[in-house]
Amino acid sequence: MKLATFQTAASGPLLGLVDAQHQRVLDCHALHLRLHGRTEPALASMLGLMEAGARGLDLVAALAGRLGEDGPEIHDFPKVRWLAPVPVPAQARDYSVFERHIIDAPKGGARLRARLSGGSEEQMVASTPAPARAYYERPMSYFTNRFNFIGNDEIVEWPASCKNLDFELEIGMYLGKGGRNIARERAGEHIFGYTIFNDVSARDVQVWEMAARLGPGKGKSMDSTNVAGPWIVTRDEMPDLRSLLVRVLVNGQEWHSASTSDMLHGFEDMIAWASTDETLHAGEFFGSGCVGGCSGMELDRWVKAGDVVELVVPGIGTLRNRYATPD
């Protein structure tokens, strides 16, 4: 199933069952209320659905046959606003598990630092150290701002403090149930589904602050810099994550395509390590880290205010956003 959080002109956030082929979305709670005459907390929000477990998905599946009908609960895509699938996740972590990005991103950062400081690009890139062994031994992550997620077709606000604003094509995952010390062999049972994630990055801020060796912070935590959507594809319908050919387009022009085959650690590995002596919760968000070459810093191509960035992931769809300076 494809599941979304959306709004209409007359509503707050709604849980939607998506028919991508016919570009329609079903308001699950409203239809259940009309059919059964009672409210259903599991259908009131995406987080409520996740917390309900298999029962919640069964409730949605029972409504799926109505997607082909007409009625007040059916909304055409052009008439809705997409929010992030979970507007405020229970927690948000971003990893870095694609080897090509782990190798090339520091070189891109060195190149940008040289330009900003007036140093030699060639020397700074050549002196970039090899990736730490830790990347290969365990999935490395940082916590990001769970309160600033936006969705498909929403505006990425260009921060006044940033000149080099970037994109990163990532795969996002939501936990359907929590736990502690989760075995890798059972970790897949905790995955609710997958989405596309654009880890928008203020690179000139990021390369400055990372000199403190505390990892990404302000450069990846400004308002609207976590973009997820357009919806969630449930785990049972998603193809092998290591067999995808993903694409980045800017203003309709393909800037890069890449394979996900160099993924060093899967989401099961991330869950197992994250849950080591730490309790995880339903509704947590995990980003995969950037697929190799799928950032402007690696490509040395930079978006401008007004550009439209599209991230395409087979099996999920397209996440589209325009980068714009505030009015």
Short mmCIF file of N, CA, C and O in Angstrom, two decimals, residues 32 91 128 154 172 289:
data_model
loop_
_atom_site.label_atom_id
_atom_site.label_comp_id
_atom_site.label_asym_id
_atom_site.label_seq_id
_atom_site.Cartn_x
_atom_site.Cartn_y
_atom_site.Cartn_z
N HIS A 32 -14.23 5.47 6.81
CA HIS A 32 -14.56 4.53 7.88
C HIS A 32 -15.71 5.07 8.74
O HIS A 32 -16.63 4.32 9.12
N GLN A 91 11.13 10.34 16.46
CA GLN A 91 12.57 10.61 16.51
C GLN A 91 13.05 10.62 15.06
O GLN A 91 12.39 10.07 14.18
N THR A 128 42.43 15.01 1.63
CA THR A 128 41.25 14.44 2.30
C THR A 128 41.56 13.02 2.75
O THR A 128 41.99 12.18 1.95
N GLU A 154 6.17 21.07 -1.39
CA GLU A 154 6.29 22.22 -0.50
C GLU A 154 7.59 22.96 -0.80
O GLU A 154 8.53 22.40 -1.37
N GLY A 172 14.20 6.90 2.92
CA GLY A 172 13.78 7.03 4.30
C GLY A 172 12.98 5.82 4.75
O GLY A 172 12.31 5.18 3.94
N GLY A 289 21.13 8.01 4.38
CA GLY A 289 22.30 8.71 3.89
C GLY A 289 22.24 8.81 2.38
O GLY A 289 21.49 8.09 1.71
#
